[in-house]
Amino acid sequence: MTEHINEGMIPELTAYCPRSGETYRSAGRRYYALAYLLTVITVLASISAGMLAICTGENVPTPWIGTIALIPAASASIDSQLKLVEKANWFYNCSTEYKALSREMMFLAASTPSPQLVEAAIGRLNQTERQADRGWSERLSFFFDKPAQAS
């Protein structure tokens, strides 16, 4: 039975963990990039509205200045709902967990593990995925029926 486990399960898990870790890491990068982009847009809109109001006098219509001035408030609303930085951190934490699992799986693949060790490794993988799913649903999902909770 141990040979069957080594031939099938361990190599599959050894490939799965680093692939998953890289997927989560890439998603974390995308969320951080979106968060930074939102911040840059907010700052530029705030500065632009102020500079237009101060420097142009009546050359720029007031509704344009008002619209540009509303962008930071809209950005704050978007950020509080989407929780981009928190989601990026969640993805990076998942990536770290998968890296640790990957090292464990590589260790198991290099040896002849007992079925109990393989079962424990699979249990750790399952536990990691359950905790990650629970963390997402408890803290990072959209909540329209109650106010967003501070982290």
PDB file of C-alpha atoms in Angstrom:
ATOM      1  CA  MET A   1       0.000   0.000   0.000  1.00  0.00           C
ATOM      2  CA  THR A   2       2.838   2.421   0.780  1.00  0.00           C
ATOM      3  CA  GLU A   3       4.226   1.991  -2.740  1.00  0.00           C
ATOM      4  CA  HIS A   4       0.839   2.887  -4.210  1.00  0.00           C
ATOM      5  CA  ILE A   5       0.658   6.030  -2.055  1.00  0.00           C
ATOM      6  CA  ASN A   6       4.179   7.114  -3.076  1.00  0.00           C
ATOM      7  CA  GLU A   7       3.566   6.433  -6.752  1.00  0.00           C
ATOM      8  CA  GLY A   8       0.289   8.353  -6.904  1.00  0.00           C
ATOM      9  CA  MET A   9      -0.521  10.687  -4.092  1.00  0.00           C
ATOM     10  CA  ILE A  10       2.813  12.197  -3.056  1.00  0.00           C
ATOM     11  CA  PRO A  11       4.021  13.260  -6.540  1.00  0.00           C
ATOM     12  CA  GLU A  12       0.604  14.722  -7.261  1.00  0.00           C
ATOM     13  CA  LEU A  13       0.632  16.697  -4.008  1.00  0.00           C
ATOM     14  CA  THR A  14       4.257  17.696  -4.576  1.00  0.00           C
ATOM     15  CA  ALA A  15       3.190  19.307  -7.864  1.00  0.00           C
ATOM     16  CA  TYR A  16      -0.091  20.720  -6.512  1.00  0.00           C
ATOM     17  CA  CYS A  17       1.305  22.695  -3.576  1.00  0.00           C
ATOM     18  CA  PRO A  18       3.887  24.876  -5.374  1.00  0.00           C
ATOM     19  CA  ARG A  19       1.477  25.452  -8.270  1.00  0.00           C
ATOM     20  CA  SER A  20      -1.213  26.578  -5.822  1.00  0.00           C
ATOM     21  CA  GLY A  21       1.277  28.725  -3.930  1.00  0.00           C
ATOM     22  CA  GLU A  22       2.279  30.520  -7.114  1.00  0.00           C
ATOM     23  CA  THR A  23      -1.364  31.019  -8.101  1.00  0.00           C
ATOM     24  CA  TYR A  24      -2.112  32.621  -4.727  1.00  0.00           C
ATOM     25  CA  ARG A  25       1.033  34.747  -4.909  1.00  0.00           C
ATOM     26  CA  SER A  26       0.038  36.065  -8.349  1.00  0.00           C
ATOM     27  CA  ALA A  27      -3.449  36.905  -7.097  1.00  0.00           C
ATOM     28  CA  GLY A  28      -1.915  38.728  -4.120  1.00  0.00           C
ATOM     29  CA  ARG A  29       0.220  40.794  -6.479  1.00  0.00           C
ATOM     30  CA  ARG A  30      -2.823  41.709  -8.577  1.00  0.00           C
ATOM     31  CA  TYR A  31      -4.776  42.824  -5.517  1.00  0.00           C
ATOM     32  CA  TYR A  32      -1.840  44.923  -4.271  1.00  0.00           C
ATOM     33  CA  ALA A  33      -1.485  46.470  -7.734  1.00  0.00           C
ATOM     34  CA  LEU A  34      -5.182  47.380  -7.736  1.00  0.00           C
ATOM     35  CA  ALA A  35      -4.899  48.836  -4.227  1.00  0.00           C
ATOM     36  CA  TYR A  36      -1.911  50.974  -5.241  1.00  0.00           C
ATOM     37  CA  LEU A  37      -3.641  52.079  -8.430  1.00  0.00           C
ATOM     38  CA  LEU A  38      -6.693  53.136  -6.435  1.00  0.00           C
ATOM     39  CA  THR A  39      -4.447  55.083  -4.056  1.00  0.00           C
ATOM     40  CA  VAL A  40      -2.644  56.842  -6.907  1.00  0.00           C
ATOM     41  CA  ILE A  41      -5.948  57.755  -8.571  1.00  0.00           C
ATOM     42  CA  THR A  42      -7.236  59.103  -5.251  1.00  0.00           C
ATOM     43  CA  VAL A  43      -4.182  61.274  -4.644  1.00  0.00           C
ATOM     44  CA  LEU A  44      -4.068  62.576  -8.215  1.00  0.00           C
ATOM     45  CA  ALA A  45      -7.778  63.409  -8.179  1.00  0.00           C
ATOM     46  CA  SER A  46      -7.465  65.210  -4.875  1.00  0.00           C
ATOM     47  CA  ILE A  47      -4.484  67.270  -6.027  1.00  0.00           C
ATOM     48  CA  SER A  48      -6.079  67.946  -9.427  1.00  0.00           C
ATOM     49  CA  ALA A  49      -9.332  69.187  -7.937  1.00  0.00           C
ATOM     50  CA  GLY A  50      -7.474  71.484  -5.576  1.00  0.00           C
ATOM     51  CA  MET A  51      -5.163  72.826  -8.259  1.00  0.00           C
ATOM     52  CA  LEU A  52      -8.049  73.371 -10.701  1.00  0.00           C
ATOM     53  CA  ALA A  53     -10.042  75.238  -8.075  1.00  0.00           C
ATOM     54  CA  ILE A  54      -7.082  77.417  -7.091  1.00  0.00           C
ATOM     55  CA  CYS A  55      -5.359  78.080 -10.406  1.00  0.00           C
ATOM     56  CA  THR A  56      -7.961  78.166 -13.152  1.00  0.00           C
ATOM     57  CA  GLY A  57     -10.496  80.464 -11.649  1.00  0.00           C
ATOM     58  CA  GLU A  58     -13.558  80.358 -13.877  1.00  0.00           C
ATOM     59  CA  ASN A  59     -11.903  78.722 -16.903  1.00  0.00           C
ATOM     60  CA  VAL A  60     -12.927  75.235 -15.776  1.00  0.00           C
ATOM     61  CA  PRO A  61     -16.614  74.613 -15.079  1.00  0.00           C
ATOM     62  CA  THR A  62     -17.420  74.084 -11.407  1.00  0.00           C
ATOM     63  CA  PRO A  63     -19.196  70.753 -12.049  1.00  0.00           C
ATOM     64  CA  TRP A  64     -15.950  69.331 -13.466  1.00  0.00           C
ATOM     65  CA  ILE A  65     -14.005  70.356 -10.395  1.00  0.00           C
ATOM     66  CA  GLY A  66     -16.752  68.956  -8.181  1.00  0.00           C
ATOM     67  CA  THR A  67     -16.746  65.662 -10.070  1.00  0.00           C
ATOM     68  CA  ILE A  68     -12.974  65.321  -9.755  1.00  0.00           C
ATOM     69  CA  ALA A  69     -13.231  66.209  -6.059  1.00  0.00           C
ATOM     70  CA  LEU A  70     -15.704  63.329  -5.559  1.00  0.00           C
ATOM     71  CA  ILE A  71     -13.221  60.697  -6.795  1.00  0.00           C
ATOM     72  CA  PRO A  72     -11.422  60.334  -3.421  1.00  0.00           C
ATOM     73  CA  ALA A  73     -14.736  59.677  -1.648  1.00  0.00           C
ATOM     74  CA  ALA A  74     -15.712  57.129  -4.279  1.00  0.00           C
ATOM     75  CA  SER A  75     -12.293  55.500  -3.936  1.00  0.00           C
ATOM     76  CA  ALA A  76     -12.708  55.260  -0.172  1.00  0.00           C
ATOM     77  CA  SER A  77     -16.094  53.586  -0.645  1.00  0.00           C
ATOM     78  CA  ILE A  78     -14.682  51.160  -3.184  1.00  0.00           C
ATOM     79  CA  ASP A  79     -11.737  50.358  -0.927  1.00  0.00           C
ATOM     80  CA  SER A  80     -13.930  49.750   2.119  1.00  0.00           C
ATOM     81  CA  GLN A  81     -16.133  47.332   0.154  1.00  0.00           C
ATOM     82  CA  LEU A  82     -13.502  45.513  -1.884  1.00  0.00           C
ATOM     83  CA  LYS A  83     -10.878  45.321   0.899  1.00  0.00           C
ATOM     84  CA  LEU A  84      -8.105  45.057  -1.674  1.00  0.00           C
ATOM     85  CA  VAL A  85      -5.147  45.148   0.724  1.00  0.00           C
ATOM     86  CA  GLU A  86      -6.748  42.649   3.097  1.00  0.00           C
ATOM     87  CA  LYS A  87      -7.441  40.311   0.188  1.00  0.00           C
ATOM     88  CA  ALA A  88      -3.867  40.706  -1.060  1.00  0.00           C
ATOM     89  CA  ASN A  89      -2.601  39.782   2.402  1.00  0.00           C
ATOM     90  CA  TRP A  90      -4.949  36.777   2.466  1.00  0.00           C
ATOM     91  CA  PHE A  91      -3.546  35.559  -0.854  1.00  0.00           C
ATOM     92  CA  TYR A  92       0.057  36.071   0.317  1.00  0.00           C
ATOM     93  CA  ASN A  93      -0.659  34.161   3.541  1.00  0.00           C
ATOM     94  CA  CYS A  94      -2.144  31.300   1.518  1.00  0.00           C
ATOM     95  CA  SER A  95       0.920  31.337  -0.711  1.00  0.00           C
ATOM     96  CA  THR A  96       3.172  31.042   2.340  1.00  0.00           C
ATOM     97  CA  GLU A  97       1.152  28.105   3.643  1.00  0.00           C
ATOM     98  CA  TYR A  98       1.398  26.348   0.296  1.00  0.00           C
ATOM     99  CA  LYS A  99       5.170  26.906   0.218  1.00  0.00           C
ATOM    100  CA  ALA A 100       5.455  25.240   3.625  1.00  0.00           C
ATOM    101  CA  LEU A 101       3.233  22.381   2.462  1.00  0.00           C
ATOM    102  CA  SER A 102       5.315  22.083  -0.683  1.00  0.00           C
ATOM    103  CA  ARG A 103       8.490  21.589   1.363  1.00  0.00           C
ATOM    104  CA  GLU A 104       6.743  18.946   3.450  1.00  0.00           C
ATOM    105  CA  MET A 105       5.573  17.143   0.321  1.00  0.00           C
ATOM    106  CA  MET A 106       9.062  17.264  -1.203  1.00  0.00           C
ATOM    107  CA  PHE A 107      10.431  15.732   1.996  1.00  0.00           C
ATOM    108  CA  LEU A 108       7.816  12.983   1.839  1.00  0.00           C
ATOM    109  CA  ALA A 109       8.536  12.379  -1.856  1.00  0.00           C
ATOM    110  CA  ALA A 110      12.246  11.952  -1.119  1.00  0.00           C
ATOM    111  CA  SER A 111      11.596   9.258   1.468  1.00  0.00           C
ATOM    112  CA  THR A 112       9.330   6.277   1.842  1.00  0.00           C
ATOM    113  CA  PRO A 113       6.704   7.715   4.148  1.00  0.00           C
ATOM    114  CA  SER A 114       4.364   5.635   6.186  1.00  0.00           C
ATOM    115  CA  PRO A 115       0.663   5.842   5.357  1.00  0.00           C
ATOM    116  CA  GLN A 116       0.204   7.739   8.626  1.00  0.00           C
ATOM    117  CA  LEU A 117       2.646  10.470   7.507  1.00  0.00           C
ATOM    118  CA  VAL A 118       0.907  10.762   4.161  1.00  0.00           C
ATOM    119  CA  GLU A 119      -2.464  10.914   5.875  1.00  0.00           C
ATOM    120  CA  ALA A 120      -1.172  13.626   8.231  1.00  0.00           C
ATOM    121  CA  ALA A 121       0.176  15.661   5.292  1.00  0.00           C
ATOM    122  CA  ILE A 122      -3.138  15.402   3.457  1.00  0.00           C
ATOM    123  CA  GLY A 123      -4.933  16.369   6.663  1.00  0.00           C
ATOM    124  CA  ARG A 124      -2.717  19.456   6.985  1.00  0.00           C
ATOM    125  CA  LEU A 125      -3.494  20.411   3.386  1.00  0.00           C
ATOM    126  CA  ASN A 126      -7.223  19.992   4.015  1.00  0.00           C
ATOM    127  CA  GLN A 127      -7.018  22.000   7.235  1.00  0.00           C
ATOM    128  CA  THR A 128      -5.111  24.792   5.486  1.00  0.00           C
ATOM    129  CA  GLU A 129      -7.710  25.015   2.749  1.00  0.00           C
ATOM    130  CA  ARG A 130     -10.622  24.977   5.207  1.00  0.00           C
ATOM    131  CA  GLN A 131      -9.063  27.725   7.323  1.00  0.00           C
ATOM    132  CA  ALA A 132      -8.375  29.828   4.232  1.00  0.00           C
ATOM    133  CA  ASP A 133     -11.950  29.446   3.015  1.00  0.00           C
ATOM    134  CA  ARG A 134     -13.310  30.301   6.452  1.00  0.00           C
ATOM    135  CA  GLY A 135     -11.046  33.368   6.681  1.00  0.00           C
ATOM    136  CA  TRP A 136     -12.260  34.618   3.314  1.00  0.00           C
ATOM    137  CA  SER A 137     -15.940  34.104   4.053  1.00  0.00           C
ATOM    138  CA  GLU A 138     -15.748  35.632   7.545  1.00  0.00           C
ATOM    139  CA  ARG A 139     -13.654  38.701   6.759  1.00  0.00           C
ATOM    140  CA  LEU A 140     -13.419  39.342   3.043  1.00  0.00           C
ATOM    141  CA  SER A 141     -16.811  38.601   1.544  1.00  0.00           C
ATOM    142  CA  PHE A 142     -19.240  41.357   0.673  1.00  0.00           C
ATOM    143  CA  PHE A 143     -21.610  42.181   3.516  1.00  0.00           C
ATOM    144  CA  PHE A 144     -24.534  44.254   2.327  1.00  0.00           C
ATOM    145  CA  ASP A 145     -26.696  43.666   5.386  1.00  0.00           C
ATOM    146  CA  LYS A 146     -24.232  45.008   7.948  1.00  0.00           C
ATOM    147  CA  PRO A 147     -21.494  47.690   7.932  1.00  0.00           C
ATOM    148  CA  ALA A 148     -17.968  46.681   6.952  1.00  0.00           C
ATOM    149  CA  GLN A 149     -15.943  45.622   9.966  1.00  0.00           C
ATOM    150  CA  ALA A 150     -12.618  47.258  10.734  1.00  0.00           C
ATOM    151  CA  SER A 151      -9.639  44.952  10.566  1.00  0.00           C
TER     152      SER A 151
END
